[in-house]
Structures are given as structure tokens and as C-alpha cells.
PDB file of C-alpha atoms and ligand atoms in Angstrom:
ATOM      1  CA  MET E   1     161.215 155.786 -60.527  1.00  0.00           C
ATOM      2  CA  ASN E   2     159.108 155.147 -63.833  1.00  0.00           C
ATOM      3  CA  GLN E   3     155.764 155.275 -61.821  1.00  0.00           C
ATOM      4  CA  PRO E   4     155.971 158.512 -60.337  1.00  0.00           C
ATOM      5  CA  ILE E   5     157.300 159.889 -63.639  1.00  0.00           C
ATOM      6  CA  ALA E   6     154.940 158.801 -65.853  1.00  0.00           C
ATOM      7  CA  ALA E   7     152.151 159.737 -63.430  1.00  0.00           C
ATOM      8  CA  ALA E   8     153.536 163.327 -63.259  1.00  0.00           C
ATOM      9  CA  GLY E   9     153.770 163.432 -67.127  1.00  0.00           C
ATOM     10  CA  THR E  10     149.901 162.104 -67.252  1.00  0.00           C
ATOM     11  CA  ASP E  11     149.007 164.588 -64.419  1.00  0.00           C
ATOM     12  CA  ALA E  12     150.343 167.628 -66.062  1.00  0.00           C
ATOM     13  CA  ASN E  13     148.828 166.646 -69.589  1.00  0.00           C
ATOM     14  CA  THR E  14     145.382 166.664 -67.802  1.00  0.00           C
ATOM     15  CA  CYS E  15     146.289 169.866 -66.329  1.00  0.00           C
ATOM     16  CA  LEU E  16     146.889 171.362 -69.704  1.00  0.00           C
ATOM     17  CA  ARG E  17     143.476 170.044 -71.050  1.00  0.00           C
ATOM     18  CA  TRP E  18     141.699 171.717 -68.081  1.00  0.00           C
ATOM     19  CA  LEU E  19     143.455 175.087 -68.607  1.00  0.00           C
ATOM     20  CA  THR E  20     143.359 175.061 -72.489  1.00  0.00           C
ATOM     21  CA  ARG E  21     139.344 174.050 -73.057  1.00  0.00           C
ATOM     22  CA  GLU E  22     137.206 176.965 -74.406  1.00  0.00           C
ATOM     23  CA  HIS E  23     136.349 177.580 -70.761  1.00  0.00           C
ATOM     24  CA  PRO E  24     139.374 176.256 -68.405  1.00  0.00           C
ATOM     25  CA  ASP E  25     138.419 174.506 -65.496  1.00  0.00           C
ATOM     26  CA  LEU E  26     141.009 176.030 -62.697  1.00  0.00           C
ATOM     27  CA  ASN E  27     139.684 173.723 -59.705  1.00  0.00           C
ATOM     28  CA  GLU E  28     140.495 170.770 -62.116  1.00  0.00           C
ATOM     29  CA  ALA E  29     143.449 172.053 -63.240  1.00  0.00           C
ATOM     30  CA  ARG E  30     144.969 172.967 -59.746  1.00  0.00           C
ATOM     31  CA  GLU E  31     143.867 169.397 -58.545  1.00  0.00           C
ATOM     32  CA  ALA E  32     146.036 167.735 -61.588  1.00  0.00           C
ATOM     33  CA  ALA E  33     148.754 170.398 -60.982  1.00  0.00           C
ATOM     34  CA  LEU E  34     148.743 169.590 -57.063  1.00  0.00           C
ATOM     35  CA  ARG E  35     149.173 165.596 -58.163  1.00  0.00           C
ATOM     36  CA  VAL E  36     151.927 166.780 -60.458  1.00  0.00           C
ATOM     37  CA  VAL E  37     153.268 168.220 -57.105  1.00  0.00           C
ATOM     38  CA  LYS E  38     152.924 164.669 -55.245  1.00  0.00           C
ATOM     39  CA  ASP E  39     154.427 162.735 -57.905  1.00  0.00           C
ATOM     40  CA  ALA E  40     157.445 164.814 -57.836  1.00  0.00           C
ATOM     41  CA  ALA E  41     157.810 164.273 -54.072  1.00  0.00           C
ATOM     42  CA  ARG E  42     157.521 160.621 -54.418  1.00  0.00           C
ATOM     43  CA  ALA E  43     160.506 160.511 -56.925  1.00  0.00           C
ATOM     44  CA  ALA E  44     162.212 162.546 -54.945  1.00  0.00           C
ATOM     45  CA  GLU E  45     161.423 160.344 -51.875  1.00  0.00           C
ATOM     46  CA  ILE E  46     162.564 157.160 -54.155  1.00  0.00           C
ATOM     47  CA  ILE E  47     165.966 158.761 -54.981  1.00  0.00           C
ATOM     48  CA  SER E  48     166.851 159.534 -50.985  1.00  0.00           C
ATOM     49  CA  ARG E  49     165.887 156.187 -50.148  1.00  0.00           C
ATOM     50  CA  ILE E  50     168.229 154.751 -52.795  1.00  0.00           C
ATOM     51  CA  ARG E  51     170.917 157.109 -51.859  1.00  0.00           C
ATOM     52  CA  LEU E  52     170.623 156.175 -48.455  1.00  0.00           C
ATOM     53  CA  LEU E  53     170.978 152.249 -49.247  1.00  0.00           C
ATOM     54  CA  PHE E  54     174.059 153.199 -51.345  1.00  0.00           C
ATOM     55  CA  GLN E  55     175.035 155.503 -48.783  1.00  0.00           C
ATOM     56  CA  LYS E  56     178.826 154.105 -47.739  1.00  0.00           C
ATOM     57  CA  GLY E  57     182.491 154.674 -49.096  1.00  0.00           C
ATOM     58  CA  VAL E  58     185.113 152.233 -49.238  1.00  0.00           C
ATOM     59  CA  PRO E  59     184.225 149.090 -47.854  1.00  0.00           C
ATOM     60  CA  GLN E  60     186.130 148.263 -44.510  1.00  0.00           C
ATOM     61  CA  GLN E  61     187.526 145.210 -43.389  1.00  0.00           C
ATOM     62  CA  GLU E  62     187.528 144.715 -39.828  1.00  0.00           C
ATOM     63  CA  LEU E  63     187.366 141.566 -37.577  1.00  0.00           C
ATOM     64  CA  LEU E  64     183.570 141.489 -36.301  1.00  0.00           C
ATOM     65  CA  ASP E  65     181.375 139.950 -33.820  1.00  0.00           C
ATOM     66  CA  VAL E  66     177.982 139.188 -35.760  1.00  0.00           C
ATOM     67  CA  ASN E  67     176.216 138.697 -32.517  1.00  0.00           C
ATOM     68  CA  GLU E  68     177.260 142.368 -31.689  1.00  0.00           C
ATOM     69  CA  VAL E  69     176.162 143.593 -35.326  1.00  0.00           C
ATOM     70  CA  ILE E  70     172.930 141.891 -34.357  1.00  0.00           C
ATOM     71  CA  ARG E  71     172.419 143.707 -30.990  1.00  0.00           C
ATOM     72  CA  GLU E  72     173.684 146.993 -32.359  1.00  0.00           C
ATOM     73  CA  ILE E  73     170.562 146.859 -34.992  1.00  0.00           C
ATOM     74  CA  ILE E  74     167.823 145.480 -32.640  1.00  0.00           C
ATOM     75  CA  VAL E  75     168.636 148.547 -30.325  1.00  0.00           C
ATOM     76  CA  LEU E  76     168.100 150.363 -33.094  1.00  0.00           C
ATOM     77  CA  MET E  77     164.723 148.651 -34.529  1.00  0.00           C
ATOM     78  CA  SER E  78     163.364 147.716 -31.347  1.00  0.00           C
ATOM     79  CA  SER E  79     160.881 151.017 -30.944  1.00  0.00           C
ATOM     80  CA  GLU E  80     159.866 150.291 -34.514  1.00  0.00           C
ATOM     81  CA  ALA E  81     159.098 146.860 -33.842  1.00  0.00           C
ATOM     82  CA  THR E  82     156.764 147.947 -30.647  1.00  0.00           C
ATOM     83  CA  ARG E  83     154.995 150.330 -32.607  1.00  0.00           C
ATOM     84  CA  TYR E  84     153.652 147.512 -34.587  1.00  0.00           C
ATOM     85  CA  SER E  85     153.247 145.166 -31.435  1.00  0.00           C
ATOM     86  CA  ILE E  86     155.771 142.957 -33.418  1.00  0.00           C
ATOM     87  CA  SER E  87     158.053 140.699 -30.620  1.00  0.00           C
ATOM     88  CA  LEU E  88     162.032 140.619 -31.493  1.00  0.00           C
ATOM     89  CA  ARG E  89     163.394 137.452 -30.272  1.00  0.00           C
ATOM     90  CA  THR E  90     166.951 136.528 -30.525  1.00  0.00           C
ATOM     91  CA  GLU E  91     169.043 133.315 -30.434  1.00  0.00           C
ATOM     92  CA  ALA E  92     172.895 134.272 -30.529  1.00  0.00           C
ATOM     93  CA  ALA E  93     175.146 131.072 -30.695  1.00  0.00           C
ATOM     94  CA  ALA E  94     177.541 131.428 -27.887  1.00  0.00           C
ATOM     95  CA  ASP E  95     181.578 131.782 -28.825  1.00  0.00           C
ATOM     96  CA  LEU E  96     180.920 132.538 -32.763  1.00  0.00           C
ATOM     97  CA  PRO E  97     184.238 133.157 -34.488  1.00  0.00           C
ATOM     98  CA  GLN E  98     184.547 136.485 -35.748  1.00  0.00           C
ATOM     99  CA  VAL E  99     184.138 137.653 -39.361  1.00  0.00           C
ATOM    100  CA  ILE E 100     186.490 139.990 -41.640  1.00  0.00           C
ATOM    101  CA  GLY E 101     183.839 142.701 -42.790  1.00  0.00           C
ATOM    102  CA  ASP E 102     182.120 145.868 -43.088  1.00  0.00           C
ATOM    103  CA  ARG E 103     180.369 146.531 -39.698  1.00  0.00           C
ATOM    104  CA  VAL E 104     178.023 149.408 -41.313  1.00  0.00           C
ATOM    105  CA  GLN E 105     177.511 147.112 -44.536  1.00  0.00           C
ATOM    106  CA  LEU E 106     176.311 144.117 -42.494  1.00  0.00           C
ATOM    107  CA  GLN E 107     174.079 146.365 -39.956  1.00  0.00           C
ATOM    108  CA  GLN E 108     172.464 147.765 -43.588  1.00  0.00           C
ATOM    109  CA  VAL E 109     171.810 144.179 -44.466  1.00  0.00           C
ATOM    110  CA  MET E 110     170.476 143.308 -41.018  1.00  0.00           C
ATOM    111  CA  MET E 111     168.261 146.500 -40.869  1.00  0.00           C
ATOM    112  CA  ASN E 112     166.672 145.549 -44.470  1.00  0.00           C
ATOM    113  CA  LEU E 113     165.613 142.154 -43.429  1.00  0.00           C
ATOM    114  CA  ILE E 114     164.701 143.401 -40.131  1.00  0.00           C
ATOM    115  CA  ILE E 115     162.016 146.385 -41.799  1.00  0.00           C
ATOM    116  CA  ASN E 116     160.951 143.794 -44.416  1.00  0.00           C
ATOM    117  CA  GLY E 117     159.906 141.336 -41.667  1.00  0.00           C
ATOM    118  CA  ILE E 118     158.149 144.195 -39.682  1.00  0.00           C
ATOM    119  CA  ASP E 119     156.473 145.182 -43.269  1.00  0.00           C
ATOM    120  CA  ALA E 120     155.009 141.683 -43.672  1.00  0.00           C
ATOM    121  CA  MET E 121     153.906 141.746 -40.311  1.00  0.00           C
ATOM    122  CA  LYS E 122     152.597 145.191 -39.617  1.00  0.00           C
ATOM    123  CA  ASP E 123     149.119 145.047 -41.475  1.00  0.00           C
ATOM    124  CA  ASP E 124     148.639 141.405 -40.865  1.00  0.00           C
ATOM    125  CA  ALA E 125     146.020 141.665 -38.262  1.00  0.00           C
ATOM    126  CA  ASP E 126     145.609 137.895 -36.568  1.00  0.00           C
ATOM    127  CA  GLY E 127     148.165 135.849 -35.615  1.00  0.00           C
ATOM    128  CA  THR E 128     151.286 135.849 -33.794  1.00  0.00           C
ATOM    129  CA  ARG E 129     153.937 138.934 -34.791  1.00  0.00           C
ATOM    130  CA  GLU E 130     157.359 137.586 -34.078  1.00  0.00           C
ATOM    131  CA  LEU E 131     160.655 138.320 -35.582  1.00  0.00           C
ATOM    132  CA  ARG E 132     163.139 135.731 -34.772  1.00  0.00           C
ATOM    133  CA  ILE E 133     166.917 136.425 -35.500  1.00  0.00           C
ATOM    134  CA  LYS E 134     168.930 133.793 -34.945  1.00  0.00           C
ATOM    135  CA  SER E 135     172.806 133.131 -35.781  1.00  0.00           C
ATOM    136  CA  GLN E 136     174.781 129.848 -35.412  1.00  0.00           C
ATOM    137  CA  ARG E 137     177.684 128.199 -36.782  1.00  0.00           C
ATOM    138  CA  THR E 138     177.555 125.535 -39.593  1.00  0.00           C
ATOM    139  CA  LYS E 139     179.400 122.624 -39.926  1.00  0.00           C
ATOM    140  CA  ASN E 140     181.249 124.529 -42.832  1.00  0.00           C
ATOM    141  CA  GLU E 141     182.823 127.006 -40.530  1.00  0.00           C
ATOM    142  CA  GLU E 142     180.714 129.554 -41.528  1.00  0.00           C
ATOM    143  CA  ILE E 143     178.200 131.592 -39.614  1.00  0.00           C
ATOM    144  CA  LEU E 144     174.742 131.521 -40.640  1.00  0.00           C
ATOM    145  CA  VAL E 145     172.110 134.255 -39.792  1.00  0.00           C
ATOM    146  CA  SER E 146     168.429 133.679 -39.940  1.00  0.00           C
ATOM    147  CA  VAL E 147     166.020 136.457 -39.739  1.00  0.00           C
ATOM    148  CA  ASN E 148     162.146 134.547 -39.546  1.00  0.00           C
ATOM    149  CA  ASP E 149     158.837 136.424 -39.564  1.00  0.00           C
ATOM    150  CA  THR E 150     155.033 135.322 -39.338  1.00  0.00           C
ATOM    151  CA  GLY E 151     153.869 137.762 -41.617  1.00  0.00           C
ATOM    152  CA  ILE E 152     152.317 137.462 -45.154  1.00  0.00           C
ATOM    153  CA  GLY E 153     154.785 135.267 -46.363  1.00  0.00           C
ATOM    154  CA  LEU E 154     157.300 135.347 -49.774  1.00  0.00           C
ATOM    155  CA  PRO E 155     155.188 136.900 -52.987  1.00  0.00           C
ATOM    156  CA  SER E 156     154.184 134.320 -55.727  1.00  0.00           C
ATOM    157  CA  GLN E 157     156.986 135.780 -57.892  1.00  0.00           C
ATOM    158  CA  ALA E 158     159.487 134.936 -55.243  1.00  0.00           C
ATOM    159  CA  ASP E 159     162.140 134.225 -57.653  1.00  0.00           C
ATOM    160  CA  GLN E 160     162.246 138.077 -58.501  1.00  0.00           C
ATOM    161  CA  MET E 161     162.628 139.399 -55.149  1.00  0.00           C
ATOM    162  CA  PHE E 162     166.540 139.821 -55.086  1.00  0.00           C
ATOM    163  CA  LYS E 163     166.171 141.621 -58.757  1.00  0.00           C
ATOM    164  CA  ALA E 164     166.838 145.463 -58.288  1.00  0.00           C
ATOM    165  CA  PHE E 165     163.418 147.222 -58.353  1.00  0.00           C
ATOM    166  CA  PHE E 166     161.226 144.485 -57.544  1.00  0.00           C
ATOM    167  CA  THR E 167     158.662 145.249 -55.148  1.00  0.00           C
ATOM    168  CA  THR E 168     155.087 144.286 -53.929  1.00  0.00           C
ATOM    169  CA  LYS E 169     154.704 147.117 -51.888  1.00  0.00           C
ATOM    170  CA  PRO E 170     153.243 150.545 -52.487  1.00  0.00           C
ATOM    171  CA  HIS E 171     155.830 152.559 -51.425  1.00  0.00           C
ATOM    172  CA  GLY E 172     158.938 150.498 -51.943  1.00  0.00           C
ATOM    173  CA  THR E 173     162.037 150.978 -53.680  1.00  0.00           C
ATOM    174  CA  GLY E 174     162.639 147.114 -54.474  1.00  0.00           C
ATOM    175  CA  MET E 175     166.527 147.686 -53.543  1.00  0.00           C
ATOM    176  CA  GLY E 176     166.808 146.240 -50.187  1.00  0.00           C
ATOM    177  CA  LEU E 177     167.474 142.647 -51.178  1.00  0.00           C
ATOM    178  CA  SER E 178     169.040 143.015 -54.186  1.00  0.00           C
ATOM    179  CA  ILE E 179     171.521 145.456 -52.472  1.00  0.00           C
ATOM    180  CA  SER E 180     171.680 142.891 -49.228  1.00  0.00           C
ATOM    181  CA  ARG E 181     172.806 139.909 -51.575  1.00  0.00           C
ATOM    182  CA  SER E 182     175.422 141.997 -53.002  1.00  0.00           C
ATOM    183  CA  ILE E 183     176.855 143.014 -49.653  1.00  0.00           C
ATOM    184  CA  VAL E 184     176.455 139.564 -48.402  1.00  0.00           C
ATOM    185  CA  GLU E 185     178.037 138.131 -51.919  1.00  0.00           C
ATOM    186  CA  LEU E 186     180.899 141.001 -51.452  1.00  0.00           C
ATOM    187  CA  HIS E 187     181.659 139.317 -47.853  1.00  0.00           C
ATOM    188  CA  GLY E 188     181.880 135.960 -49.783  1.00  0.00           C
ATOM    189  CA  GLY E 189     178.573 134.596 -48.265  1.00  0.00           C
ATOM    190  CA  ARG E 190     175.014 133.586 -49.778  1.00  0.00           C
ATOM    191  CA  LEU E 191     171.488 135.246 -49.242  1.00  0.00           C
ATOM    192  CA  TRP E 192     168.412 133.520 -49.661  1.00  0.00           C
ATOM    193  CA  ALA E 193     165.055 132.957 -48.828  1.00  0.00           C
ATOM    194  CA  ALA E 194     162.468 129.885 -47.785  1.00  0.00           C
ATOM    195  CA  ASP E 195     158.905 129.980 -46.490  1.00  0.00           C
ATOM    196  CA  ASN E 196     159.093 129.963 -42.708  1.00  0.00           C
ATOM    197  CA  SER E 197     157.157 127.270 -40.972  1.00  0.00           C
ATOM    198  CA  PRO E 198     154.209 127.386 -40.327  1.00  0.00           C
ATOM    199  CA  ARG E 199     153.778 130.770 -41.494  1.00  0.00           C
ATOM    200  CA  GLY E 200     156.163 133.669 -42.937  1.00  0.00           C
ATOM    201  CA  ALA E 201     159.252 134.204 -44.422  1.00  0.00           C
ATOM    202  CA  SER E 202     162.358 132.744 -43.540  1.00  0.00           C
ATOM    203  CA  PHE E 203     165.756 134.864 -44.997  1.00  0.00           C
ATOM    204  CA  ASN E 204     168.992 133.323 -44.344  1.00  0.00           C
ATOM    205  CA  PHE E 205     172.688 134.667 -44.905  1.00  0.00           C
ATOM    206  CA  THR E 206     175.975 132.771 -44.138  1.00  0.00           C
ATOM    207  CA  LEU E 207     179.306 134.513 -43.706  1.00  0.00           C
ATOM    208  CA  PRO E 208     182.755 132.635 -44.378  1.00  0.00           C
ATOM    209  CA  THR E 209     184.941 132.702 -41.183  1.00  0.00           C
ATOM    210  CA  LYS E 210     187.812 131.591 -43.527  1.00  0.00           C
ATOM    211  CA  VAL E 211     188.540 133.181 -46.810  1.00  0.00           C
ATOM    212  CA  GLU E 212     187.899 130.029 -48.735  1.00  0.00           C
ATOM    213  CA  ALA E 213     184.278 129.944 -50.206  1.00  0.00           C
ATOM    214  CA  HIS E 214     181.960 127.037 -49.985  1.00  0.00           C
ATOM    215  CA  GLU E 215     179.488 125.202 -52.110  1.00  0.00           C
ATOM    216  CA  CYS E 216     176.339 125.343 -50.594  1.00  0.00           C
ATOM    217  CA  GLU E 217     173.359 122.616 -51.324  1.00  0.00           C
ATOM    218  CA  ARG E 218     170.516 124.271 -52.522  1.00  0.00           C
ATOM    219  CA  GLY E 219     167.116 122.961 -51.180  1.00  0.00           C
ATOM    220  CA  ASP E 220     163.980 124.551 -51.136  1.00  0.00           C
ATOM    221  CA  ARG E 221     165.020 128.112 -51.510  1.00  0.00           C
ATOM    222  CA  TYR E 222     164.129 131.047 -54.302  1.00  0.00           C
ATOM    223  CA  GLY E 223     166.649 133.339 -55.880  1.00  0.00           C
TER     224      GLY E 223
HETATM  225  P1  LIG K 301     161.250 146.561 -50.939  1.00  0.00           P
HETATM  226  O1  LIG K 301     161.053 146.524 -49.387  1.00  0.00           O
HETATM  227  O2  LIG K 301     161.393 148.189 -51.186  1.00  0.00           O
HETATM  228  O3  LIG K 301     159.885 146.244 -51.763  1.00  0.00           O
HETATM  229  P2  LIG K 301     163.106 144.678 -51.213  1.00  0.00           P
HETATM  230  O4  LIG K 301     164.171 144.339 -52.114  1.00  0.00           O
HETATM  231  O5  LIG K 301     163.702 144.777 -49.653  1.00  0.00           O
HETATM  232  O6  LIG K 301     162.391 146.013 -51.448  1.00  0.00           O
HETATM  233  O7  LIG K 301     161.995 143.494 -51.215  1.00  0.00           O
HETATM  234  C1  LIG K 301     161.557 142.978 -52.317  1.00  0.00           C
HETATM  235  C2  LIG K 301     159.925 142.470 -52.354  1.00  0.00           C
HETATM  236  O8  LIG K 301     160.382 141.139 -51.703  1.00  0.00           O
HETATM  237  C3  LIG K 301     159.271 142.827 -51.441  1.00  0.00           C
HETATM  238  O9  LIG K 301     158.370 143.930 -51.892  1.00  0.00           O
HETATM  239  C4  LIG K 301     158.283 141.750 -51.074  1.00  0.00           C
HETATM  240  O10 LIG K 301     157.732 141.487 -52.097  1.00  0.00           O
HETATM  241  C5  LIG K 301     159.454 140.515 -50.903  1.00  0.00           C
HETATM  242  N1  LIG K 301     159.544 140.295 -49.328  1.00  0.00           N
HETATM  243  C6  LIG K 301     161.045 140.722 -49.032  1.00  0.00           C
HETATM  244  N2  LIG K 301     161.137 140.205 -47.315  1.00  0.00           N
HETATM  245  C7  LIG K 301     159.913 139.772 -47.051  1.00  0.00           C
HETATM  246  C8  LIG K 301     159.473 139.238 -46.254  1.00  0.00           C
HETATM  247  N3  LIG K 301     159.979 139.091 -45.196  1.00  0.00           N
HETATM  248  N4  LIG K 301     158.338 138.610 -46.455  1.00  0.00           N
HETATM  249  C9  LIG K 301     157.735 138.362 -47.583  1.00  0.00           C
HETATM  250  N5  LIG K 301     158.188 139.358 -48.636  1.00  0.00           N
HETATM  251  C10 LIG K 301     158.973 139.717 -48.513  1.00  0.00           C
END
């Protein structure tokens, strides 16, 4: 939010300077005023995107089939993937135990991870563009969902990624991963990132199928 607000302040000052000169330059003043309008629109867009991400009342506690949640999101996202020539592949483990949770919140997590994967690949001209979504059962009786892309890879400040407002995108909100991690943790799971091999990023989250929390070993992980 700071960036468009600061830009609006600077542009409004510029506009005033052009108007209060001895010989006011209306064209320059108009240009600066137009930039203020754009800055305000950008601030409004950030607010509405954050609202969308937070849009949900009381979390539901229902029995869910994670593969079904994944399928529903893929239906929603497939045209976006096609638009950028990205192939969406799924490897769904059969007979996954159900989890208890909020369908819309878990869809939100999947959607954030998929959109990030698409963002990481869409401007990347060469190479395969593939988003692979995998569900499996771990030996701890948890469900592990992985979203792997072949995009630009994690940023150098990968340890900052899960912090609210951290973004490397010109129009990013920096809220997706922070909200996604909160949702997963509210469900008793964990969300982390790693490098994908041979290229791209891998985002993984677990969901317990029992109420107990499990300790996790932290290997080559960020955040
Ligand atoms: P936003 O997408 O608005 O930037 P996020 O919280 O979802 O906010 O992501 C924060 C940052 O984490 C991104 O700006 C990007 O630098 C990094 N990131 C997230 N997902 C990926 C990915 N799949 N590949 C590379 N970098 C990623």
C-alpha cells in the first residue's frame, strides 16, 4: 500500500508545482494529475485483492477429500494455465484418508500456490512450462500436497516469502503465501517451499488426518 500512496503524494506535489509556477503549465499538471488517478486506482486494487484473500467468515469443519478440493481448483484454473501454454498435471494418490477442514480455505491455498506457479512461468520464454500437483500419504498418516513448477525459481530472499507484504512482483500483494500458511497451520499442517529439480519451485503442505500434531524434520526448506 505504501508504494502507490507515496507515488500519489509525489505526483500531487508535482501537479501543484506546475500549477503554481509563474507561468503554469497545464499540460504537465494534467499529466501529473492523471498519475495521481492511476496511483489511487492501484491502491484500490490492492485493497480489493487483499479483501478477496480474506473473504471468509467462520471456518467450517467438514470432512473433505483433498483430491476433490484439488480437482475443483484445477477446473477453475485450467483456462488460465492454457492461456500461458502451461500444462497442468496431477498425480493424485488413491484412497487418501479424509481431512477435517474448511473447503473454501483449502481451495484458497491451492489457488494461491497455483497462481504463483503460473506467475513464475508465464514470462519465462524457454523451457517446459509444467505445473505438477501431487497428493500423497506420508508415513506419519498426514496428507502431503505438492505444487511444483518449472518457472524462474525461488527469489534470493526466499526466507522472506511467507512474510505478509513480501513480493517480488510489480503488482503483487505479498499476501498469498502468508495467508496460505496461516490457513494450513489453522488446519494443523505446515506449508514450506523448496527448490524444484531441475528448475522452478516446489511448495508443499501437509494436513493431518488425525488430530495429533506431528513434528517435522526440516531439511532443504525455506521459511
Ligand atoms: P505475491 O504473489 O502477491 O507476490 P505471495 O505471498 O503469494 O505474494 O508470494 C510472495 C513472493 O514469493 C512472490 O512475490 C515471489 O517472489 C515468491 N514466490 C511465490 N511463489 C513462487 C513460485 N512458485 N516461484 C518463485 N517465486 C515464488
